[in-house]
Every structure is written in structure tokens, then in C-alpha cells.
Amino acid sequence: MSSLDELNQKFDLDVLSEQLKATVDSKDPVGYMRSNINWEIDKDLDDKPNLDMVANMMSVSYSSNIGYEMWNPFRRFLEWLGRNKTASRIKKILCKIYAEIQKLIDEEAGLKKILTVALSAIAATIGIGAINPMILTLVVGFLATMILKGAANFCGI
């Protein structure tokens, strides 16, 4: 079975492409990722959960963080995203194929085609079975950022 067939069987690429379209249209990839990843308790795939840290985060009241969240509601999420090993790995994989993604963006290829290329590269690197909902959310958010800001800008090239 080809990897394209496996991708089509494992993931609903039509739903993912609709999510990508909605994210690009909203021009808010960070908001999309923040609302779809339980970032306060999701752990890297290779880390053991630190239950004390999770309990501490869950016990902090909203009111004690209200000034912090009002200043920049995405700051804590962005800090988490910057430290998250899975997010870094997905970004590295996408940046290895940034030229191909940018070419598809420039050619105005369908979002499904862009997703297929990105997921194929990720599946080839980490295995299709390792792709979970958090990774799919990262892919949609990162691809939306690449579409909105340019692949080279996203990768810092």
C-alpha cells in the first residue's frame, strides 16, 4: 500500500483541509493551535508526565493570571510551544521541505495537496502510527503560518 493510500485511510484529509482553510481565513494560526491543543497538560511524546507540575497548573486560579493573560493571551502557549520537543520536530520536518511547500503555495495548489505533502514527510520521518491529534493540529497551524507568512519566513531562512 502506498503512503498516500495510508494517509487517506488514517486521516480525513478533506476535514483537515477545511480546518486549514478556516485557519488561513481567520489569519490566526496561534489561536487555532491554542484552542485545539490541551497545551497545559499535553506532554512531549518522549517525556514522562510531571504530575506535580500539572497539579500546580490546574490549581492556579484564573483571577491570579488575569493580568498576565490580558497582557498577551497567547504568551504562555507560545512559551510552551517553543519548549515542546514534538512541535520543534514537526517544524524541522516541515522546514526540510519548505521549498516544496512554498512551490505548492505559489502555484495555488489545493490545501489538500499541501497537507498530503506535509503529512507524507512527517509519516516518513516519525511513522504514520505516531501521528496523533496534537501533531495534526501543529501541522495545520504551521502550514497556515507558512501560507500566510511564507515558508521561508516561517523557517527563518
mmCIF file of C-alpha atoms in Angstrom:
data_model
loop_
_atom_site.group_PDB
_atom_site.id
_atom_site.type_symbol
_atom_site.label_atom_id
_atom_site.label_comp_id
_atom_site.label_asym_id
_atom_site.label_seq_id
_atom_site.Cartn_x
_atom_site.Cartn_y
_atom_site.Cartn_z
ATOM 1 C CA MET A 1 0.000 0.000 0.000
ATOM 2 C CA SER A 2 1.385 3.394 -0.899
ATOM 3 C CA SER A 3 1.898 6.059 1.728
ATOM 4 C CA LEU A 4 -0.772 8.208 0.042
ATOM 5 C CA ASP A 5 -3.307 5.396 0.463
ATOM 6 C CA GLU A 6 -2.290 5.009 4.102
ATOM 7 C CA LEU A 7 -2.685 8.750 4.702
ATOM 8 C CA ASN A 8 -6.132 8.713 3.127
ATOM 9 C CA GLN A 9 -7.177 5.728 5.252
ATOM 10 C CA LYS A 10 -5.823 7.056 8.535
ATOM 11 C CA PHE A 11 -6.778 10.738 8.225
ATOM 12 C CA ASP A 12 -9.724 12.577 6.736
ATOM 13 C CA LEU A 13 -7.743 14.933 4.527
ATOM 14 C CA ASP A 14 -10.933 16.736 3.478
ATOM 15 C CA VAL A 15 -11.675 17.670 7.112
ATOM 16 C CA LEU A 16 -8.038 18.670 7.689
ATOM 17 C CA SER A 17 -8.028 20.818 4.552
ATOM 18 C CA GLU A 18 -11.238 22.540 5.740
ATOM 19 C CA GLN A 19 -9.551 23.217 9.094
ATOM 20 C CA LEU A 20 -6.528 24.601 7.254
ATOM 21 C CA LYS A 21 -8.756 26.813 5.084
ATOM 22 C CA ALA A 22 -10.620 28.136 8.143
ATOM 23 C CA THR A 23 -7.323 28.823 9.922
ATOM 24 C CA VAL A 24 -5.867 30.665 6.933
ATOM 25 C CA ASP A 25 -9.110 32.631 6.509
ATOM 26 C CA SER A 26 -9.089 33.623 10.196
ATOM 27 C CA LYS A 27 -5.410 34.625 9.925
ATOM 28 C CA ASP A 28 -4.936 33.227 13.456
ATOM 29 C CA PRO A 29 -2.890 30.002 13.402
ATOM 30 C CA VAL A 30 -1.775 30.509 17.009
ATOM 31 C CA GLY A 31 -5.380 30.845 18.145
ATOM 32 C CA TYR A 32 -6.289 27.680 16.229
ATOM 33 C CA MET A 33 -3.477 25.692 17.831
ATOM 34 C CA ARG A 34 -4.131 27.118 21.284
ATOM 35 C CA SER A 35 -7.809 26.197 21.151
ATOM 36 C CA ASN A 36 -7.182 22.686 19.798
ATOM 37 C CA ILE A 37 -4.208 21.547 21.889
ATOM 38 C CA ASN A 38 -4.603 20.901 25.590
ATOM 39 C CA TRP A 39 -1.191 22.509 25.976
ATOM 40 C CA GLU A 40 -1.346 22.869 29.744
ATOM 41 C CA ILE A 41 -1.351 19.114 30.269
ATOM 42 C CA ASP A 42 -0.161 17.624 26.955
ATOM 43 C CA LYS A 43 3.366 16.351 27.335
ATOM 44 C CA ASP A 44 6.005 15.601 24.766
ATOM 45 C CA LEU A 45 5.692 12.078 23.442
ATOM 46 C CA ASP A 46 9.006 11.083 24.965
ATOM 47 C CA ASP A 47 8.649 12.820 28.362
ATOM 48 C CA LYS A 48 7.187 11.308 31.496
ATOM 49 C CA PRO A 49 4.374 13.445 32.891
ATOM 50 C CA ASN A 50 5.318 15.596 35.841
ATOM 51 C CA LEU A 51 2.150 15.237 37.887
ATOM 52 C CA ASP A 52 3.193 17.866 40.450
ATOM 53 C CA MET A 53 3.589 20.454 37.708
ATOM 54 C CA VAL A 54 0.215 19.502 36.188
ATOM 55 C CA ALA A 55 -1.496 19.706 39.599
ATOM 56 C CA ASN A 56 0.129 23.095 40.213
ATOM 57 C CA MET A 57 -1.060 24.453 36.854
ATOM 58 C CA MET A 58 -4.566 23.165 37.475
ATOM 59 C CA SER A 59 -4.727 24.796 40.923
ATOM 60 C CA VAL A 60 -3.742 28.308 39.773
ATOM 61 C CA SER A 61 -6.906 30.332 39.632
ATOM 62 C CA TYR A 62 -7.885 32.352 36.610
ATOM 63 C CA SER A 63 -8.004 35.539 38.668
ATOM 64 C CA SER A 64 -4.342 35.267 39.662
ATOM 65 C CA ASN A 65 -3.391 35.072 35.992
ATOM 66 C CA ILE A 66 -5.852 37.590 34.631
ATOM 67 C CA GLY A 67 -3.336 40.422 34.276
ATOM 68 C CA TYR A 68 -0.852 38.077 32.618
ATOM 69 C CA GLU A 69 -3.457 36.708 30.215
ATOM 70 C CA MET A 70 -4.853 40.173 29.445
ATOM 71 C CA TRP A 71 -1.388 41.419 28.522
ATOM 72 C CA ASN A 72 -0.841 38.663 25.982
ATOM 73 C CA PRO A 73 -3.320 35.780 25.977
ATOM 74 C CA PHE A 74 -1.005 33.628 23.851
ATOM 75 C CA ARG A 75 2.263 34.189 25.693
ATOM 76 C CA ARG A 76 2.135 31.075 27.889
ATOM 77 C CA PHE A 77 1.068 28.975 24.919
ATOM 78 C CA LEU A 78 3.864 30.380 22.750
ATOM 79 C CA GLU A 79 6.394 29.705 25.518
ATOM 80 C CA TRP A 80 5.125 26.127 25.779
ATOM 81 C CA LEU A 81 5.202 25.754 22.010
ATOM 82 C CA GLY A 82 8.811 26.951 21.929
ATOM 83 C CA ARG A 83 9.844 24.358 24.532
ATOM 84 C CA ASN A 84 7.798 21.478 23.162
ATOM 85 C CA LYS A 85 10.038 18.860 21.548
ATOM 86 C CA THR A 86 7.260 17.472 19.366
ATOM 87 C CA ALA A 87 6.459 20.919 17.947
ATOM 88 C CA SER A 88 10.148 21.557 17.278
ATOM 89 C CA ARG A 89 10.464 18.229 15.499
ATOM 90 C CA ILE A 90 7.400 18.852 13.325
ATOM 91 C CA LYS A 91 8.682 22.332 12.433
ATOM 92 C CA LYS A 92 12.091 20.871 11.466
ATOM 93 C CA ILE A 93 10.441 18.295 9.206
ATOM 94 C CA LEU A 94 8.307 20.957 7.509
ATOM 95 C CA CYS A 95 11.311 23.241 7.129
ATOM 96 C CA LYS A 96 13.263 20.484 5.394
ATOM 97 C CA ILE A 97 10.627 20.541 2.658
ATOM 98 C CA TYR A 98 9.882 24.279 2.827
ATOM 99 C CA ALA A 99 10.839 24.825 -0.830
ATOM 100 C CA GLU A 100 8.345 22.191 -1.971
ATOM 101 C CA ILE A 101 5.627 23.653 0.266
ATOM 102 C CA GLN A 102 6.371 27.190 -0.972
ATOM 103 C CA LYS A 103 6.204 25.982 -4.575
ATOM 104 C CA LEU A 104 2.757 24.482 -3.921
ATOM 105 C CA ILE A 105 1.648 27.718 -2.227
ATOM 106 C CA ASP A 106 2.933 29.794 -5.167
ATOM 107 C CA GLU A 107 1.190 27.507 -7.660
ATOM 108 C CA GLU A 108 -2.001 27.854 -5.603
ATOM 109 C CA ALA A 109 -2.198 24.097 -5.281
ATOM 110 C CA GLY A 110 -5.099 22.828 -3.248
ATOM 111 C CA LEU A 111 -4.773 22.777 0.523
ATOM 112 C CA LYS A 112 -5.318 19.022 0.455
ATOM 113 C CA LYS A 113 -2.206 18.643 -1.753
ATOM 114 C CA ILE A 114 -0.140 20.788 0.644
ATOM 115 C CA LEU A 115 -1.373 18.731 3.606
ATOM 116 C CA THR A 116 -0.597 15.488 1.780
ATOM 117 C CA VAL A 117 2.991 16.565 1.093
ATOM 118 C CA ALA A 118 3.490 17.702 4.699
ATOM 119 C CA LEU A 119 1.932 14.582 6.246
ATOM 120 C CA SER A 120 3.890 12.324 3.878
ATOM 121 C CA ALA A 121 7.153 13.919 5.045
ATOM 122 C CA ILE A 122 6.130 13.591 8.697
ATOM 123 C CA ALA A 123 4.995 9.979 8.249
ATOM 124 C CA ALA A 124 8.276 9.136 6.509
ATOM 125 C CA THR A 125 10.236 10.612 9.422
ATOM 126 C CA ILE A 126 8.321 9.559 12.536
ATOM 127 C CA GLY A 127 5.993 6.886 11.175
ATOM 128 C CA ILE A 128 2.334 7.177 10.322
ATOM 129 C CA GLY A 129 1.305 5.486 13.575
ATOM 130 C CA ALA A 130 2.987 8.209 15.645
ATOM 131 C CA ILE A 131 0.846 10.969 14.140
ATOM 132 C CA ASN A 132 -1.681 11.953 16.790
ATOM 133 C CA PRO A 133 -4.256 14.770 17.146
ATOM 134 C CA MET A 134 -1.678 17.139 18.643
ATOM 135 C CA ILE A 135 0.623 16.624 15.657
ATOM 136 C CA LEU A 136 -2.267 17.150 13.218
ATOM 137 C CA THR A 137 -3.133 20.415 14.969
ATOM 138 C CA LEU A 138 0.501 21.532 14.799
ATOM 139 C CA VAL A 139 0.652 20.669 11.096
ATOM 140 C CA VAL A 140 -2.492 22.696 10.337
ATOM 141 C CA GLY A 141 -1.248 25.647 12.419
ATOM 142 C CA PHE A 142 2.263 25.565 10.993
ATOM 143 C CA LEU A 143 1.048 25.203 7.394
ATOM 144 C CA ALA A 144 -1.369 28.106 7.885
ATOM 145 C CA THR A 145 1.561 30.190 9.125
ATOM 146 C CA MET A 146 3.635 29.136 6.106
ATOM 147 C CA ILE A 147 0.799 30.128 3.772
ATOM 148 C CA LEU A 148 0.224 33.473 5.498
ATOM 149 C CA LYS A 149 3.865 34.475 6.068
ATOM 150 C CA GLY A 150 5.764 32.433 3.516
ATOM 151 C CA ALA A 151 7.548 29.148 4.092
ATOM 152 C CA ALA A 152 10.999 30.718 4.163
ATOM 153 C CA ASN A 153 9.911 33.285 6.780
ATOM 154 C CA PHE A 154 8.355 30.540 8.910
ATOM 155 C CA CYS A 155 11.591 28.577 8.794
ATOM 156 C CA GLY A 156 13.790 31.632 9.317
ATOM 157 C CA ILE A 157 15.587 31.160 6.021
#
